[in-house]
XYZ file of C-alpha atoms in Angstrom:
735
model
C 19.834 -1.355 36.942
C 22.052 -4.351 38.494
C 21.374 -7.439 40.485
C 19.127 -10.951 39.247
C 16.790 -8.227 37.157
C 19.828 -7.644 34.503
C 18.681 -10.772 32.291
C 15.478 -8.765 31.968
C 13.293 -8.323 34.922
C 13.171 -5.447 37.523
C 12.158 -5.370 40.985
C 9.265 -3.582 41.507
C 10.883 -1.624 44.192
C 13.802 -0.535 42.184
C 13.566 2.893 40.833
C 14.829 3.344 37.502
C 18.303 4.124 38.536
C 19.409 2.774 35.233
C 21.157 6.236 35.036
C 22.767 5.372 38.538
C 23.860 1.902 37.567
C 27.132 1.070 38.500
C 29.674 -0.894 36.443
C 32.843 -2.407 36.929
C 34.828 -5.169 35.711
C 32.643 -7.757 38.400
C 28.794 -6.957 37.686
C 27.289 -6.404 40.809
C 24.889 -9.337 39.911
C 27.312 -11.651 38.905
C 28.870 -14.235 41.487
C 32.298 -13.047 42.770
C 35.401 -13.796 40.962
C 37.415 -16.876 41.618
C 40.773 -17.004 41.914
C 43.645 -16.845 44.679
C 42.065 -14.173 46.992
C 43.269 -13.315 50.386
C 41.329 -15.217 52.763
C 38.095 -13.082 54.247
C 36.876 -13.429 57.431
C 33.036 -14.173 57.210
C 31.039 -10.884 58.522
C 28.709 -11.642 61.079
C 25.047 -11.948 60.235
C 22.115 -9.571 61.034
C 19.644 -11.407 63.577
C 20.726 -14.764 62.350
C 20.131 -14.340 58.896
C 22.025 -14.960 55.910
C 22.503 -10.937 55.599
C 25.975 -9.571 56.485
C 25.833 -7.022 58.870
C 28.157 -4.988 56.672
C 25.578 -4.363 54.444
C 23.583 -1.846 56.561
C 26.329 0.248 56.922
C 26.610 0.030 52.882
C 22.840 0.737 52.747
C 22.519 3.799 55.217
C 25.744 4.907 53.228
C 24.083 4.894 49.822
C 20.700 7.045 51.396
C 22.865 9.297 52.715
C 24.956 9.937 50.144
C 21.869 9.811 47.357
C 20.101 12.460 49.795
C 23.297 14.649 49.463
C 23.683 14.511 46.045
C 19.703 15.096 45.157
C 19.360 17.519 47.950
C 21.939 19.845 46.553
C 20.958 19.307 42.985
C 17.299 20.327 43.751
C 18.296 23.874 44.167
C 21.156 24.215 41.914
C 19.242 25.785 39.417
C 17.477 28.383 41.701
C 21.118 29.200 43.275
C 22.596 30.099 39.733
C 19.711 32.115 38.780
C 19.127 34.306 42.224
C 22.372 34.082 43.401
C 24.424 34.567 41.120
C 22.089 36.929 39.118
C 22.612 34.663 35.773
C 20.055 34.158 33.247
C 17.873 31.324 32.785
C 19.838 30.062 29.528
C 23.605 30.043 31.513
C 21.856 28.755 34.561
C 20.512 25.775 32.263
C 23.680 25.071 30.732
C 25.893 25.353 34.036
C 23.338 22.574 35.567
C 23.729 20.308 32.777
C 27.163 20.580 31.790
C 27.548 19.612 36.176
C 24.714 16.552 35.370
C 26.719 15.678 32.278
C 30.199 15.511 34.322
C 28.695 13.503 37.121
C 27.954 10.700 34.428
C 31.096 10.953 32.608
C 32.929 10.460 35.744
C 31.951 7.047 36.638
C 34.520 5.900 34.028
C 37.596 6.830 36.220
C 36.025 5.620 39.318
C 35.542 2.112 37.611
C 39.158 2.134 36.380
C 40.493 3.515 39.909
C 38.823 0.310 41.566
C 39.224 -2.348 39.037
C 42.896 -1.669 38.231
C 44.784 0.244 41.228
C 42.593 0.750 44.268
C 39.795 -1.592 44.774
C 36.423 -0.868 45.416
C 36.971 -0.069 49.084
C 39.862 2.454 49.135
C 38.372 4.109 45.631
C 35.094 4.523 47.888
C 36.707 6.100 50.897
C 38.980 8.321 48.648
C 36.776 9.735 46.507
C 33.957 10.031 49.130
C 36.759 12.272 50.803
C 36.902 14.361 47.656
C 32.838 14.390 47.603
C 32.726 15.718 51.196
C 35.315 18.482 50.485
C 33.312 19.686 47.277
C 30.061 20.108 49.654
C 32.314 21.714 51.839
C 33.445 24.559 49.320
C 30.301 24.721 48.110
C 28.765 25.596 50.963
C 31.086 27.985 51.811
C 30.644 29.321 48.587
C 26.982 29.979 49.235
C 27.595 32.339 52.137
C 26.900 36.286 50.747
C 28.874 37.897 53.158
C 32.110 35.638 52.171
C 34.005 37.906 49.072
C 32.556 38.967 46.109
C 30.423 37.542 43.258
C 33.833 36.321 41.809
C 34.748 34.172 44.860
C 31.423 32.954 45.187
C 31.547 31.657 41.301
C 35.055 30.226 41.777
C 34.332 28.414 44.966
C 30.935 27.199 43.815
C 32.298 25.869 40.257
C 35.427 24.017 42.239
C 33.180 22.494 44.664
C 30.733 21.380 41.798
C 33.855 19.630 39.979
C 34.981 17.917 43.050
C 31.374 16.459 44.107
C 31.122 15.496 40.336
C 34.012 13.479 40.354
C 33.125 12.101 43.682
C 29.393 11.006 43.177
C 30.547 9.663 39.828
C 33.597 8.032 41.165
C 31.975 6.133 43.743
C 28.633 5.027 41.543
C 30.359 2.392 40.079
C 31.688 0.749 42.987
C 29.293 0.940 45.986
C 26.633 -1.336 44.930
C 29.151 -3.852 43.498
C 31.205 -3.728 46.949
C 27.639 -4.584 48.491
C 27.705 -7.635 46.102
C 31.020 -8.329 47.253
C 29.638 -8.932 50.920
C 27.679 -12.038 50.224
C 29.106 -15.905 50.174
C 28.969 -17.242 46.650
C 26.050 -19.598 48.174
C 23.619 -16.972 49.303
C 22.761 -15.768 45.762
C 18.998 -15.090 47.156
C 19.876 -13.047 49.653
C 22.325 -10.943 47.519
C 19.281 -10.132 45.071
C 17.182 -8.931 47.870
C 20.074 -6.786 48.771
C 19.901 -4.856 45.410
C 16.179 -4.134 45.988
C 16.851 -2.648 49.621
C 19.601 -0.770 48.074
C 17.681 0.994 45.349
C 14.689 1.484 47.619
C 17.419 3.452 49.886
C 18.685 5.528 46.878
C 14.635 6.114 46.441
C 14.203 7.255 49.730
C 17.333 9.407 49.670
C 15.956 11.037 46.310
C 12.593 11.401 47.770
C 13.285 12.812 51.178
C 15.851 15.282 50.138
C 14.313 16.722 46.849
C 11.294 17.685 49.350
C 13.341 18.587 52.283
C 16.159 20.816 50.936
C 13.922 23.556 48.776
C 12.325 24.107 52.057
C 15.525 25.395 53.728
C 16.687 27.186 50.949
C 12.725 29.076 50.595
C 11.362 28.787 54.253
C 14.494 29.445 55.931
C 15.883 32.814 55.521
C 19.836 33.596 56.179
C 21.678 36.448 55.812
C 18.682 38.549 54.379
C 17.592 36.157 51.774
C 16.996 32.488 50.407
C 19.361 30.461 52.844
C 21.190 28.393 50.034
C 24.610 28.043 52.514
C 21.695 25.677 54.707
C 20.308 24.235 51.783
C 24.127 23.256 50.364
C 25.141 22.455 54.480
C 22.814 19.934 55.362
C 23.951 17.543 52.143
C 27.304 18.340 52.884
C 26.579 17.154 56.723
C 24.690 14.217 55.052
C 27.629 13.295 52.992
C 29.952 13.188 55.817
C 27.757 11.188 57.841
C 27.771 8.640 54.913
C 31.458 8.812 54.827
C 31.868 8.053 58.639
C 29.049 5.148 58.674
C 30.931 3.912 55.710
C 34.221 3.839 57.387
C 32.774 2.564 60.511
C 31.725 -0.756 59.151
C 35.323 -1.095 57.963
C 36.066 -3.914 60.046
C 33.196 -5.997 58.808
C 33.582 -5.671 55.169
C 35.090 -8.361 52.472
C 37.424 -6.636 50.396
C 38.757 -8.160 47.077
C 41.584 -7.075 45.591
C 41.479 -4.924 41.993
C 41.082 -7.614 39.002
C 41.521 -5.574 35.901
C 38.812 -3.626 34.031
C 37.235 -5.041 31.226
C 36.254 -1.851 29.737
C 39.749 -1.110 29.140
C 40.060 -4.135 27.277
C 37.380 -3.749 24.789
C 38.590 -0.126 24.303
C 41.757 -1.825 23.472
C 40.477 -4.487 21.365
C 38.214 -2.161 19.101
C 41.274 0.443 18.803
C 43.588 -2.383 17.744
C 41.022 -3.942 15.128
C 40.795 -0.596 13.432
C 44.353 0.628 13.802
C 45.153 -3.225 12.256
C 42.315 -2.791 9.564
C 43.717 0.863 8.150
C 47.074 -0.794 8.382
C 46.398 -3.932 6.133
C 44.140 -2.515 3.361
C 46.117 -4.239 0.455
C 43.450 -6.166 -1.858
C 46.291 -8.532 -1.855
C 44.796 -9.297 1.927
C 41.384 -11.364 2.187
C 38.956 -9.496 3.918
C 37.314 -10.516 7.167
C 33.768 -11.300 7.954
C 33.625 -8.576 10.612
C 35.746 -5.471 11.293
C 36.642 -6.591 14.577
C 37.952 -9.836 13.188
C 41.193 -7.485 12.505
C 41.784 -7.863 16.261
C 42.851 -11.482 16.165
C 46.229 -11.045 15.940
C 46.441 -9.813 19.627
C 43.084 -10.765 20.734
C 41.591 -14.085 21.958
C 38.391 -14.840 19.935
C 36.289 -15.146 23.238
C 37.178 -11.721 24.060
C 36.168 -10.220 20.377
C 33.299 -12.382 20.044
C 31.522 -10.878 23.337
C 33.063 -7.565 22.040
C 30.706 -8.237 18.717
C 27.841 -9.184 20.816
C 28.185 -5.871 22.801
C 28.768 -3.640 19.920
C 25.329 -4.888 18.879
C 23.398 -3.513 21.796
C 25.884 -0.026 22.032
C 24.932 0.692 18.355
C 21.126 0.940 19.542
C 22.022 2.985 22.229
C 23.261 5.715 19.809
C 19.656 7.394 19.734
C 19.019 7.367 23.389
C 21.169 10.481 24.449
C 17.811 12.818 23.327
C 15.410 10.837 25.800
C 17.792 11.616 28.992
C 18.063 15.285 27.139
C 14.452 15.782 27.907
C 13.757 13.924 31.287
C 16.903 15.604 33.129
C 15.360 19.380 32.186
C 13.151 18.878 35.479
C 15.800 19.965 37.460
C 16.239 22.760 35.171
C 13.696 24.123 32.811
C 10.909 22.666 34.124
C 11.807 24.278 37.602
C 12.153 27.529 36.472
C 8.384 27.185 34.317
C 7.325 26.224 37.952
C 8.954 29.650 39.342
C 6.270 31.276 37.024
C 3.259 29.739 38.411
C 1.020 29.477 41.264
C 2.107 27.444 43.855
C -0.697 27.914 46.728
C -1.819 24.451 47.460
C -4.596 25.785 49.995
C -2.828 23.752 53.021
C 0.316 24.524 51.727
C 3.051 26.539 49.378
C 5.141 24.305 47.360
C 8.449 25.773 46.573
C 9.019 25.781 42.811
C 11.877 23.265 43.189
C 9.946 20.772 45.334
C 8.388 19.346 42.003
C 10.981 17.527 41.643
C 10.124 15.339 44.450
C 7.110 13.861 42.124
C 9.204 11.785 39.878
C 10.687 9.556 42.672
C 7.446 9.324 44.076
C 5.916 8.392 40.931
C 8.647 5.971 39.687
C 8.001 3.992 43.230
C 4.586 3.936 42.513
C 4.554 3.089 38.597
C 7.448 0.106 38.643
C 4.989 -1.982 40.640
C 1.995 -1.100 38.958
C 3.305 -1.521 35.564
C 5.294 -5.137 36.357
C 2.074 -6.461 37.832
C -0.671 -4.541 36.529
C -0.305 -2.995 33.175
C 2.108 -5.143 31.694
C 0.497 -8.554 32.059
C -2.690 -6.913 30.969
C -0.794 -5.863 27.526
C 0.277 -9.620 27.707
C -3.358 -11.166 28.098
C -4.563 -9.137 24.865
C -2.164 -10.693 22.979
C 0.100 -7.681 22.141
C 3.943 -8.802 21.694
C 5.389 -5.678 23.721
C 8.363 -6.111 23.053
C 11.360 -4.380 24.992
C 12.186 -1.904 22.157
C 8.345 -1.336 21.877
C 8.611 -0.177 25.365
C 11.285 1.811 25.047
C 9.622 3.419 22.059
C 6.684 3.904 24.008
C 8.706 5.716 26.651
C 10.207 8.148 24.215
C 6.782 9.038 22.663
C 5.425 9.557 26.625
C 8.506 11.927 27.144
C 7.958 13.956 24.119
C 4.259 14.546 24.870
C 5.314 15.606 28.410
C 7.275 18.322 26.737
C 4.376 19.039 24.193
C 2.317 19.817 27.763
C 5.133 21.670 28.835
C 4.882 23.986 25.671
C 1.420 24.338 26.179
C 1.724 25.180 29.900
C 4.449 27.492 29.267
C 2.120 29.430 26.392
C -0.413 29.930 29.108
C 2.138 31.034 31.553
C 3.234 34.082 28.942
C -0.198 35.468 29.099
C 0.604 37.364 31.732
C 3.820 38.622 30.943
C 4.825 42.047 29.947
C 4.970 42.582 26.196
C 8.149 42.149 24.393
C 9.798 45.640 24.204
C 11.585 46.495 20.709
C 13.982 49.414 19.614
C 12.131 52.878 19.401
C 9.233 51.256 21.689
C 7.994 52.147 24.910
C 4.606 51.287 27.100
C 2.694 54.157 29.487
C -0.427 54.332 31.064
C -2.182 56.650 33.262
C -2.750 56.548 36.889
C -5.247 59.520 37.808
C -4.646 60.025 41.398
C -6.529 63.420 41.595
C -10.466 64.049 42.550
C -11.854 64.457 38.931
C -11.516 62.545 35.592
C -8.338 63.756 33.479
C -8.039 63.537 29.874
C -4.516 62.749 28.555
C -3.064 63.585 25.383
C 0.415 63.112 24.175
C 2.338 64.949 21.408
C 1.143 64.173 17.938
C -0.327 60.806 19.076
C -3.694 59.287 19.267
C -3.650 56.919 22.555
C -6.292 57.825 25.436
C -9.576 58.363 23.813
C -11.401 58.342 27.149
C -11.066 60.634 30.166
C -9.478 58.891 32.666
C -11.539 58.663 36.044
C -9.958 59.231 39.394
C -8.578 55.998 40.845
C -9.354 54.077 38.225
C -7.903 50.268 37.641
C -5.516 51.459 34.745
C -5.888 49.788 31.693
C -3.350 47.907 29.719
C -0.092 49.754 28.992
C -0.105 51.604 26.055
C 2.484 51.063 23.111
C 4.411 54.378 22.211
C 6.566 54.983 19.712
C 9.502 57.155 19.366
C 11.226 58.651 16.874
C 14.962 57.404 17.852
C 16.384 55.991 20.950
C 14.565 58.502 23.332
C 12.546 61.376 22.791
C 11.141 64.441 24.216
C 7.440 64.637 24.523
C 4.441 67.102 25.485
C 1.666 65.533 27.923
C -1.447 67.869 28.136
C -3.806 67.488 30.891
C -7.382 68.821 30.615
C -9.259 69.201 34.104
C -12.220 71.048 34.689
C -11.800 72.536 31.795
C -8.114 73.745 32.312
C -5.631 72.587 29.925
C -1.731 71.859 31.413
C 1.288 70.952 29.646
C 4.074 69.051 30.929
C 7.237 67.732 28.871
C 9.235 64.728 29.530
C 12.121 62.499 27.990
C 10.970 59.093 27.166
C 13.729 56.156 26.303
C 12.998 53.427 24.389
C 12.558 49.784 25.239
C 10.704 51.042 29.051
C 8.092 50.911 30.557
C 6.378 54.297 32.160
C 3.268 55.248 34.436
C 2.058 59.207 34.392
C 1.166 59.863 37.775
C -1.668 62.804 37.488
C -2.405 64.498 41.177
C -3.468 67.625 42.802
C -0.711 69.599 45.186
C -2.120 72.905 46.497
C -4.847 72.975 44.754
C -3.331 72.552 41.319
C -3.149 69.704 38.564
C 0.567 68.074 38.882
C 2.196 65.171 37.129
C 5.277 62.939 37.375
C 6.477 60.194 34.841
C 7.956 57.494 37.020
C 9.511 54.039 35.470
C 7.540 50.808 35.862
C 9.337 47.282 35.766
C 9.456 45.776 32.541
C 9.659 42.062 33.417
C 7.472 40.314 36.000
C 9.472 39.398 39.359
C 11.579 36.301 39.440
C 11.076 33.149 41.505
C 7.526 33.941 42.370
C 8.542 37.002 44.173
C 5.911 40.070 44.230
C 7.306 43.395 43.410
C 5.949 46.851 45.362
C 6.275 50.338 45.321
C 4.628 53.289 47.526
C 3.818 56.677 46.153
C 3.155 58.962 48.902
C -0.036 60.954 48.687
C 0.320 62.798 51.868
C 1.470 65.909 52.663
C 4.691 64.770 55.197
C 7.283 62.178 54.670
C 6.823 58.500 55.924
C 8.825 55.430 56.905
C 6.837 52.420 55.885
C 7.662 48.801 57.539
C 6.449 46.089 55.628
C 7.427 43.354 57.816
C 9.918 43.216 60.481
C 13.042 43.571 58.482
C 12.114 46.176 55.572
C 12.281 49.345 56.055
C 11.303 52.097 53.078
C 11.365 56.028 53.380
C 9.136 57.763 51.130
C 8.995 61.379 50.769
C 5.727 63.447 50.679
C 4.005 65.180 47.783
C 3.332 61.656 45.469
C 6.906 60.933 45.517
C 7.518 57.001 44.655
C 9.980 54.669 46.144
C 11.786 52.000 45.016
C 10.098 48.546 44.056
C 10.816 46.058 46.672
C 10.698 42.254 46.487
C 8.729 40.307 48.918
C 7.382 36.704 49.269
C 4.167 35.699 48.319
C 2.089 36.530 51.361
C -0.884 38.554 53.621
C 0.426 41.705 54.501
C -1.709 43.417 57.473
C 0.582 44.223 60.038
C 2.767 46.564 58.296
C 3.682 50.372 59.919
C 3.637 53.704 58.573
C 5.370 56.444 61.003
C 4.260 59.882 60.090
C 5.361 62.983 62.196
C 2.053 62.682 63.776
C 2.271 59.217 64.786
C 2.303 55.291 63.625
C -0.063 54.139 62.053
C -1.260 50.176 60.864
C -0.203 49.467 57.247
C -2.650 46.873 55.439
C -1.862 45.696 52.191
C -3.235 42.428 51.600
C -2.549 39.719 49.376
C 1.063 40.184 47.060
C 1.026 37.192 44.658
C 3.054 35.445 42.831
C 4.962 37.107 40.164
C 2.505 40.521 40.192
C 3.749 44.061 40.569
C 1.724 46.746 42.770
C 1.833 50.588 43.300
C 0.179 51.217 46.518
C -0.903 54.833 47.058
C -0.748 56.067 50.484
C -3.979 58.576 50.409
C -4.683 59.417 53.880
C -4.598 58.366 57.484
C -7.769 58.160 59.437
C -8.954 56.304 62.545
C -5.721 55.207 63.261
C -4.898 53.494 60.003
C -3.272 54.491 56.778
C -5.982 54.364 53.837
C -4.374 52.743 50.565
C -5.298 52.151 46.999
C -3.903 49.554 45.196
C -2.793 48.948 41.586
C -1.458 45.504 39.848
C 0.999 46.935 37.365
C 1.977 43.210 36.216
C -0.449 40.298 36.531
C -0.008 37.909 39.099
C 0.853 34.069 37.930
C -2.769 32.875 37.582
C -1.763 29.170 35.930
C -1.471 27.075 38.949
C 1.376 24.545 39.872
C -0.974 21.451 39.405
C -1.107 22.005 35.669
C 2.701 20.363 35.684
C 1.423 17.152 37.146
C 0.423 15.706 33.815
C 3.637 16.196 32.327
C 5.779 14.796 35.448
C 3.091 11.792 35.532
C 4.240 11.430 31.441
C 7.468 11.559 31.738
C 8.024 9.457 34.787
C 5.667 6.850 33.009
C 8.072 6.911 30.243
C 11.538 7.057 32.307
C 10.082 3.486 33.798
C 9.198 1.999 29.731
C 12.338 3.492 28.430
C 14.956 3.013 31.111
C 14.133 0.118 33.208
C 12.930 -1.800 29.963
C 16.317 -0.478 28.195
C 19.005 -1.380 30.822
C 17.359 -4.937 31.082
C 17.199 -5.659 27.787
C 20.740 -4.701 26.936
C 21.828 -6.773 29.495
C 19.999 -9.647 28.408
C 21.842 -9.587 24.788
C 25.237 -9.621 26.311
C 27.345 -12.356 27.522
C 27.815 -11.560 31.640
C 31.557 -10.507 31.475
C 30.245 -7.344 29.357
C 27.390 -5.919 31.523
C 29.980 -3.713 32.642
C 30.861 -2.288 29.143
C 26.799 -1.839 28.627
C 26.651 0.034 32.052
C 29.276 2.635 30.734
C 27.674 3.325 27.497
C 24.122 3.552 28.997
C 25.619 6.038 31.805
C 27.546 7.606 28.918
C 24.111 8.164 27.387
C 23.107 10.360 29.991
C 26.176 12.319 30.050
C 25.612 13.055 26.106
C 21.776 13.584 26.609
C 22.800 16.515 29.251
C 25.588 17.749 26.841
C 22.558 18.548 23.969
C 20.536 20.663 26.530
C 23.855 22.853 27.228
C 24.394 23.429 23.494
C 20.502 24.218 22.711
C 20.868 26.324 25.855
C 23.869 28.411 25.053
C 24.015 28.239 20.836
C 20.052 28.115 19.781
C 18.541 30.650 22.598
C 14.899 31.130 22.009
C 11.653 31.274 23.402
C 10.993 28.695 26.132
C 7.803 26.912 24.671
C 9.640 27.089 21.514
C 12.489 25.165 22.901
C 10.199 22.661 24.302
C 8.206 22.149 21.027
C 11.674 21.750 19.633
C 12.900 18.747 22.032
C 9.521 17.267 21.533
C 10.156 16.804 17.489
C 13.507 15.731 17.896
C 12.509 13.106 20.361
C 9.518 12.172 18.087
C 11.743 12.194 15.331
C 14.742 9.803 17.084
C 11.634 7.874 18.106
C 11.413 6.785 14.649
C 14.937 6.102 14.144
C 15.269 3.859 16.988
C 11.730 2.300 15.885
C 13.602 1.480 12.575
C 16.472 0.080 14.317
C 14.738 -1.912 16.736
C 12.622 -3.552 14.009
C 15.959 -5.138 12.218
C 17.547 -5.781 15.094
C 17.238 -9.842 15.725
C 16.966 -10.365 19.328
C 19.642 -13.191 20.389
C 21.072 -15.132 23.579
C 24.383 -14.436 24.370
C 25.368 -18.235 24.562
C 23.905 -19.199 21.540
C 25.672 -16.898 19.592
C 28.993 -16.873 21.013
C 28.738 -20.957 20.245
C 27.946 -19.639 16.692
C 30.800 -17.365 16.799
C 33.347 -19.811 17.811
C 32.243 -22.339 15.463
C 32.477 -19.188 12.698
C 36.000 -18.767 13.610
C 37.034 -22.270 13.547
C 36.192 -22.741 10.063
C 37.481 -19.444 8.838
C 40.618 -19.716 10.329
C 42.012 -21.674 7.423
C 41.500 -18.860 5.386
C 43.986 -16.443 7.284
C 47.123 -15.332 6.070
C 49.688 -14.116 8.372
C 49.671 -10.243 8.843
C 52.239 -7.570 9.947
C 50.630 -5.184 12.234
C 53.017 -3.066 13.195
C 55.114 -2.407 10.002
C 53.130 -3.104 6.503
C 54.546 -2.303 3.246
C 51.870 -1.431 0.567
């Protein structure tokens, strides 16, 4: 977070966009640099105020860009899962690899802006890269364009360009907005940053709600319309670029002045190199390892680097928080796909739940700043920044603990996990009378199966190898019939018992082994008529089923009431009513007869519907959003207060890199240590609690300082010790 709040207080409307914070040589909240700059013409003012007209273009640009980024990212995990048919671990890994790249690339943008092109040109050039990435990404989501390899290549190239664009302009836009104000208009500039961050939240909030609707509720090419879900954010990014260019004649454009981040890195590198080259015992030790850079760098710079490294040391445990936080768009979204999303008046898309975070942040920041924190102060409790950040970590860990509990409840409706030499079986009795079923050398079905009896849970069938030929014996009205079927391991079966031409018969058909993905319902039909049928469930789906108890393949449908279907036979067209096909369920529907102009059916639920409501995710979103406010808003404000103004850009770089490293941790866990999802949630909970303890210990021994006072002491110490220094050879040293 930047602006006037950099010294410890955050505006009530500034979301924890500290992940979004921007770093350049000139911090956005500092006064513009002094020097021999070209004379800038004054920008026209808004409605006679001291606000330059140019900031209107910058705010609109930021809103459109954030809409573009968050809207695209909201549907990204489900895109990998549904469009590419990747598994959950790979989808999660690629999602977090992209997120990590978005927080590594700001370093590139900052260097480009401050050392080469300047902010304005950097924004223009990288926005063009950004737009091209969006367009490639949208084209890659068109199913009819090439094969899967083409889609993957286009998508990965598009995501790389988007990461370069969004990360590259991240350090520039806010600071460029600050440059538009004249030096005496500090108050107006500070208010601008509040409006600026409000535009970020507005773009994030609206896009994370809208783009999942475009994906799920709009159908194109016969499936979810990812091309539209990516195309609309692409259009918003084009609009962002057009709006920004439209204000070109109004901007105050400062030339590049050099990047302090590079200077800090060079100073640290030189100190380490010089120390390694001067290990002789004859050379006096120095009080601090950074003092070994004094042969090349000024005492002021070294002193400031010392201050900032104290804070960067505290950043070491922070990536673990971001590892949990950014899983809202991956693991939590995947969890939502396995839940009941019907809220009565509205059916929520699983990736829409992400909109809760920006909404809750907008609510929590003023509540915390104006209510909770003053109340805690009234209780005489010293709620220091370190304690706030540790509390934020605890809240995030608790959120993942709740996510683990929810995941365990969700798993109760899953199919049992199959192992080698094991299968599952059940019996569907479609005959008129009870049937006793026995399987060779196995004691599975103790009681006769009644006619059209809702099947019990699947029974476990142990095999002697990868597959086995078994004899099934049916006892019906005093007669016994035997049928032989080959059963394969790790498969799920239904034994269909029926009467054909007065004789008892059977079929062994294969069932689904796992729940349908993304909240879809699976349905298949068994035709009990003596004539072939053609079924139409909706206007687009046509299913032929042969006569005499033949079974169709499974069809995946959106959760809905299906009461307007059609069944076409040799004798006519009849109404087909299926009722509700619920989230994540699998159904077998038997067509029994035709009567009164309608088809009579019997519906069996093979796999239970998702019975855990999506509202149960609300507590974990509440906790992690509250944790974000305490951790992130407080953390960056505190770190700013502990370093000189010239080093804010370095801290912002360090802060963004903690987000990148956090996403990298998720990538590693998802790929290197696959485990049950609830166990992974518990793992992250335990890791964050452990890191919280480490961070609290580090914070306990950390002594808060005023950077100005510390700098004065450093200068006095350097003056005292300078007389004891001896000359050093930094390039060629004989030991």
